[in-house]
Structure formats: C-alpha cells, structure tokens
mmCIF file of C-alpha atoms in Angstrom:
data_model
loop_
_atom_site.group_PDB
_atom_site.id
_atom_site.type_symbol
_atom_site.label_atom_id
_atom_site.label_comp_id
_atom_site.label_asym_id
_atom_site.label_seq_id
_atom_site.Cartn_x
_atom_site.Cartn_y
_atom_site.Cartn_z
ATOM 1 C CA UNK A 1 -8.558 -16.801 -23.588
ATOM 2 C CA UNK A 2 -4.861 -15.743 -23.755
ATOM 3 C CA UNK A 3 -6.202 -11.876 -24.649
ATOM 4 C CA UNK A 4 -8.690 -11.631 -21.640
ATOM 5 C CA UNK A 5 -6.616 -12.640 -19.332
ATOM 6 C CA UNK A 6 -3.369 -10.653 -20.861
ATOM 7 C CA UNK A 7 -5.937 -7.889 -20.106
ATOM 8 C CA UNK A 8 -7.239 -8.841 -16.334
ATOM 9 C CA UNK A 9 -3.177 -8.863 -15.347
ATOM 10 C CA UNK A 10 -2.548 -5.506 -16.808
ATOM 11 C CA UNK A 11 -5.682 -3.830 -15.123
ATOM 12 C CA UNK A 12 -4.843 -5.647 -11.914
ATOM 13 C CA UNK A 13 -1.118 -4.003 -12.181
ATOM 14 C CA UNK A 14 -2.486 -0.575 -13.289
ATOM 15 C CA UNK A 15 -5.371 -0.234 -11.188
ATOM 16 C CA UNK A 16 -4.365 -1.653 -7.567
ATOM 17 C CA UNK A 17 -0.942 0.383 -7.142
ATOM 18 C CA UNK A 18 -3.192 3.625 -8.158
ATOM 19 C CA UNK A 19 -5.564 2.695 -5.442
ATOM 20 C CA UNK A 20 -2.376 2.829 -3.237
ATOM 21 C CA UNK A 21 -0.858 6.332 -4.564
ATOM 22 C CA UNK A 22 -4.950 7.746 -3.633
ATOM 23 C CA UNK A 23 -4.529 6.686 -0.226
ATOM 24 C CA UNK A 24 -1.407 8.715 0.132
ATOM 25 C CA UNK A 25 -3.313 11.452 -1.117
ATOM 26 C CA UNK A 26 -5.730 11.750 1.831
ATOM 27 C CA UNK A 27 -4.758 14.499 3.921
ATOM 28 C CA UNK A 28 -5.112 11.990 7.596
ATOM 29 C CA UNK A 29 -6.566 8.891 8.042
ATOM 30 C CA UNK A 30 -7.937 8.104 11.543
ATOM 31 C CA UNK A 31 -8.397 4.366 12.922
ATOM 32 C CA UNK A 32 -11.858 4.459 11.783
ATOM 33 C CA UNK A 33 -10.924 5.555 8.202
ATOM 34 C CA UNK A 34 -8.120 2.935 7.962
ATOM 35 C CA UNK A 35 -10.723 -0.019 9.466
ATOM 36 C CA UNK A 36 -12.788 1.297 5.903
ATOM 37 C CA UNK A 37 -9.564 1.521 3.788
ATOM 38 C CA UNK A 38 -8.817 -2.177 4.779
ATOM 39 C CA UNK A 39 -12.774 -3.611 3.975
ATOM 40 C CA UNK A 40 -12.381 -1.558 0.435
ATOM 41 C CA UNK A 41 -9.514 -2.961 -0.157
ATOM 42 C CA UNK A 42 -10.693 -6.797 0.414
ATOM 43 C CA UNK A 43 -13.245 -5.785 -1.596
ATOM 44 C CA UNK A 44 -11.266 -4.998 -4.401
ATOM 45 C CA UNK A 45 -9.200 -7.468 -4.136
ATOM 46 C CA UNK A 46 -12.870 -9.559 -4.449
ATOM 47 C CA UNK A 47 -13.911 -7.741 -7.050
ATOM 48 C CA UNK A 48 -10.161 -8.008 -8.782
ATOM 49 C CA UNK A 49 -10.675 -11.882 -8.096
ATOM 50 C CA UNK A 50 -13.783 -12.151 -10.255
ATOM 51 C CA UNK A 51 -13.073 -10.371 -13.459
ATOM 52 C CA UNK A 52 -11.410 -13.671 -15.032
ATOM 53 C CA UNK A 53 -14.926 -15.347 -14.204
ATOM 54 C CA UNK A 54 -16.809 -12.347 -16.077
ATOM 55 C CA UNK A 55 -15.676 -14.102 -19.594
ATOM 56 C CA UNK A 56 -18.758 -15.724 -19.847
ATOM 57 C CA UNK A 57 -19.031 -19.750 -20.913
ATOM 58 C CA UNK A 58 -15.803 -19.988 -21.978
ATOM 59 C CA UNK A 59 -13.449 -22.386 -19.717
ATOM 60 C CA UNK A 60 -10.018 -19.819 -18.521
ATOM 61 C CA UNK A 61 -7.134 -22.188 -18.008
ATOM 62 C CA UNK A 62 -6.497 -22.778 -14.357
ATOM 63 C CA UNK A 63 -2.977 -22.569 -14.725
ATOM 64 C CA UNK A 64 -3.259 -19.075 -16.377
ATOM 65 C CA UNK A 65 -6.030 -18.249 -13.562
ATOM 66 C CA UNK A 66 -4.185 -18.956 -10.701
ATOM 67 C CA UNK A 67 -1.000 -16.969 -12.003
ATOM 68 C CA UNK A 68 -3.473 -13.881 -11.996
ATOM 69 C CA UNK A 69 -4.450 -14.758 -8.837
ATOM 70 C CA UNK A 70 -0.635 -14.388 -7.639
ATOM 71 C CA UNK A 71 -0.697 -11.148 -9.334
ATOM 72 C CA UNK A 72 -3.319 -9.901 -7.306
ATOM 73 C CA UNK A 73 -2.857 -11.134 -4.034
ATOM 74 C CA UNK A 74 0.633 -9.626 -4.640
ATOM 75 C CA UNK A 75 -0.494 -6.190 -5.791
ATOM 76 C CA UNK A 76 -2.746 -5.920 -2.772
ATOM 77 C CA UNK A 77 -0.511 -7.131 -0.089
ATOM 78 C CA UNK A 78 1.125 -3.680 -0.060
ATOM 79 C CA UNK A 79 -2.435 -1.970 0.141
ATOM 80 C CA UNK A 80 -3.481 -3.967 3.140
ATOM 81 C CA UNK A 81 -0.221 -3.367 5.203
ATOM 82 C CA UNK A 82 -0.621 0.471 4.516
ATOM 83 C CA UNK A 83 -4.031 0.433 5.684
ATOM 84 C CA UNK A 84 -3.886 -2.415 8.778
ATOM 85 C CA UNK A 85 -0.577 -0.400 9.534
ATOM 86 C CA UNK A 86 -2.618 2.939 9.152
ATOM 87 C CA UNK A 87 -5.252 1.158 11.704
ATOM 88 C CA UNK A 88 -3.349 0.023 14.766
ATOM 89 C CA UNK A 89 -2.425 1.775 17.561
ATOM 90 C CA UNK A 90 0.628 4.306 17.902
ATOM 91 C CA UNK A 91 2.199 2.054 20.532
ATOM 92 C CA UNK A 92 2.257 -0.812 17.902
ATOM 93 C CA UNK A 93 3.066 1.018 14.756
ATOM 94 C CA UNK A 94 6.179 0.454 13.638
ATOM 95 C CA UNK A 95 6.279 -3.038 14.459
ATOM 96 C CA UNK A 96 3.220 -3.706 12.526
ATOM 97 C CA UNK A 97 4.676 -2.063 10.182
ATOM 98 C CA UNK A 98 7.713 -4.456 9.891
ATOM 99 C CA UNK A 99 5.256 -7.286 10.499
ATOM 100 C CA UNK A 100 3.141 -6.496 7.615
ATOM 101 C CA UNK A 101 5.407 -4.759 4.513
ATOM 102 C CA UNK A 102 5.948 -7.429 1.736
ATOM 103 C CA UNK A 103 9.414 -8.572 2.149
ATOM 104 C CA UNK A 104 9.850 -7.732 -1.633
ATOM 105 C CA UNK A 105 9.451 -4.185 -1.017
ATOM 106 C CA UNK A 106 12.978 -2.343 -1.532
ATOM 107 C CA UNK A 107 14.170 -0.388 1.842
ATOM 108 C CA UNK A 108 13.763 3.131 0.479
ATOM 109 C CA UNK A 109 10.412 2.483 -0.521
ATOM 110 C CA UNK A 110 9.797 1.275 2.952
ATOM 111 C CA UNK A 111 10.913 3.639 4.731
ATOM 112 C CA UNK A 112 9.098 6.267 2.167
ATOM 113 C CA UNK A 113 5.699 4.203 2.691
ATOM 114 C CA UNK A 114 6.521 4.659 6.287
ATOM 115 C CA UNK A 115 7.276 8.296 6.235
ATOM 116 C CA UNK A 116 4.074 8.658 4.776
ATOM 117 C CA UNK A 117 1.697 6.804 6.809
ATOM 118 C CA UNK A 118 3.350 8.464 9.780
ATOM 119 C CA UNK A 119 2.403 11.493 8.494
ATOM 120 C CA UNK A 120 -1.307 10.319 7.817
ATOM 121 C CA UNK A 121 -1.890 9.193 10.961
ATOM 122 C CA UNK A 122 -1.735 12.897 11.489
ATOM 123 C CA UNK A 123 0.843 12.678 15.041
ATOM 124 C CA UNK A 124 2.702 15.910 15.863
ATOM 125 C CA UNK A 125 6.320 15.698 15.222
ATOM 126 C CA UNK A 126 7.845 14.890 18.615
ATOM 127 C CA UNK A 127 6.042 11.673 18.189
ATOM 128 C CA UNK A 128 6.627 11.343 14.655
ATOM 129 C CA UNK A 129 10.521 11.505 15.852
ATOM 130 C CA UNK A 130 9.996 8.875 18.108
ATOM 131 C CA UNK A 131 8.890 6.206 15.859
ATOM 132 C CA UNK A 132 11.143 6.899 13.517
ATOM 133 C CA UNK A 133 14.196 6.584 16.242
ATOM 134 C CA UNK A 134 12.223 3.692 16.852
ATOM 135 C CA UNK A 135 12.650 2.709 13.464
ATOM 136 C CA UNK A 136 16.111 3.373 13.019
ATOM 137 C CA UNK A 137 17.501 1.388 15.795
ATOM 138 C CA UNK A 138 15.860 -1.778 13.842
ATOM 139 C CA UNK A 139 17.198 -1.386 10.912
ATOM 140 C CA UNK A 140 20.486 -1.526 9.379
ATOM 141 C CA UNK A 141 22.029 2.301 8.747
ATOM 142 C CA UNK A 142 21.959 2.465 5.386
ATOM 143 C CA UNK A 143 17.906 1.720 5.683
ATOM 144 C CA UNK A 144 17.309 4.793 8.501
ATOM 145 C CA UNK A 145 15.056 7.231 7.407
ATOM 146 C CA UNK A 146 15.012 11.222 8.542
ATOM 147 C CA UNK A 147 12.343 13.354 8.725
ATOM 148 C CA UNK A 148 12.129 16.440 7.117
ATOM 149 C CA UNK A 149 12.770 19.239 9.606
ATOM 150 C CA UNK A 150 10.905 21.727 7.844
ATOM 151 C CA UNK A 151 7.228 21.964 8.659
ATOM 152 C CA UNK A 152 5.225 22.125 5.358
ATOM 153 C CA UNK A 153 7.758 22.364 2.514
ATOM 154 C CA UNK A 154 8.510 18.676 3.185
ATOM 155 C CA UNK A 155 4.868 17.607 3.044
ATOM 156 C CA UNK A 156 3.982 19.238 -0.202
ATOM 157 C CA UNK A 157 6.922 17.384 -2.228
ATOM 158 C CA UNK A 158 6.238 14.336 -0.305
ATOM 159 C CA UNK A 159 2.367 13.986 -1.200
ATOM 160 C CA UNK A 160 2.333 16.564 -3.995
ATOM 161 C CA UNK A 161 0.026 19.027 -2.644
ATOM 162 C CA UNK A 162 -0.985 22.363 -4.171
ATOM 163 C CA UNK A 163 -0.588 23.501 -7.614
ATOM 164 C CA UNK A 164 2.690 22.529 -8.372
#
C-alpha cells in the first residue's frame, strides 16, 4: 500500500513537470494548439488521478490518497496556466497570466515561464516589448523581466535549440 503509492507520487512529480518542459519545446503554439494543450492536460491530470485506483482489490488509505491527489492537482496547476495563458487573447495576456500562475511559483521562474510563452505565442518583438512593459509596471522592480535584444541567440539558450 505504502510502496504503490510511494511510487504514484514520484511518477506524478517526474512525469507532469516533463510534460511542462515539452511544451516549451514547441517551436509556437497558436490558440487552437493551446485549446488542445489544455484538454491533454485535464486528461492527464485524469489519467494521473486514476493510477492509485489501478492497484487492484486492495483498499489505498484515503488519507494517503487524497495527499496524492494534492500532489497532482499541484503539479498540474502550472501546466494549465501555461496553456489557458498560451490560449487567450494578446489583449488579455499578461493579466491572465497573473490570474492564473500558482502563487507558489518563485518570481524568476515567472517571469522565465512568461518570457517563454511570449515567445510561443509566436508575436513579433514590438509587441513582445509591450507586454512585457506591461508586465513590468505590475510588478515590483526586482521581479521585471528584459527581453533579450538579440534576435536568435537568445532563443536558442532559452529553449535549447540546435545541437548544442
């Protein structure tokens, strides 16, 4: 009982934050393709939901149970205000954005998350620049994010593209 699920909450910590570095992989991610991100990842999370149940006959504690349920409803928060803030509309991003990101998420990952999904909704950089001014004037200073000036360079260390 214990052992299984020991097991269920290290695949759900594994598994769901790789699902989350694969996103950031894509290359752009239209409204469409974030509308799909955000049923896949329900479905995960129903698919995460079940393994417990999977055991067979045996009765899981409920107290153990619902403390991997917290695990994965946490894990997949993140995911699903990626890919709902991936979906909306340009006009609305960055306050989805702030709406959405787990308040237990640190502010340079935040504003790294953001960086990238700015960059995945594929906008040109004059109105990459504005949401991120956008940005800036909400948060405190030492939470501001820049962009990186150079065209590509930037983009290959930030989503590890190529070879290297």
């Amino acid at each position: 009982d214990a052992y299984h699920l020991f097991f269920c909450n290290q695949l759900a910590k594994a598994c769901i934050p790789l699902y989350e570095e694969h996103i950031f992989k894509c290359k752009r991610i239209n409204e469409y393709g974030a509308q799909q991100l955000a049923l896949d990842s329900q479905t995960i999370k129903a698919i995460f939901l079940s393994i417990p149940k999977l055991r067979g006959d045996k009765k899981l504690s409920e107290r153990r149970t619902r403390a991997f349920n917290r695990i994965v409803e946490r894990e997949i928060k993140r995911v699903t205000a990626i890919v709902k803030t991936l979906a909306s509309p340009t006009d609305c991003l960055i306050a989805r954005f702030q709406t959405l990101m787990p308040k237990t998420t640190d502010s340079s990952s935040a504003s790294e998350i953001l960086t990238k999904v700015l960059y995945l909704k594929g906008l040109n950089k004059k109105e990459m620049q504005a949401l991120v001014d956008s940005y800036n004037a909400s948060v405190e200073a030492k939470d501001q994010i820049q962009l990186d000036s150079r065209s590509d360079g930037g983009l290959k260390r930030l989503f590890k593209f190529g070879s290297s």
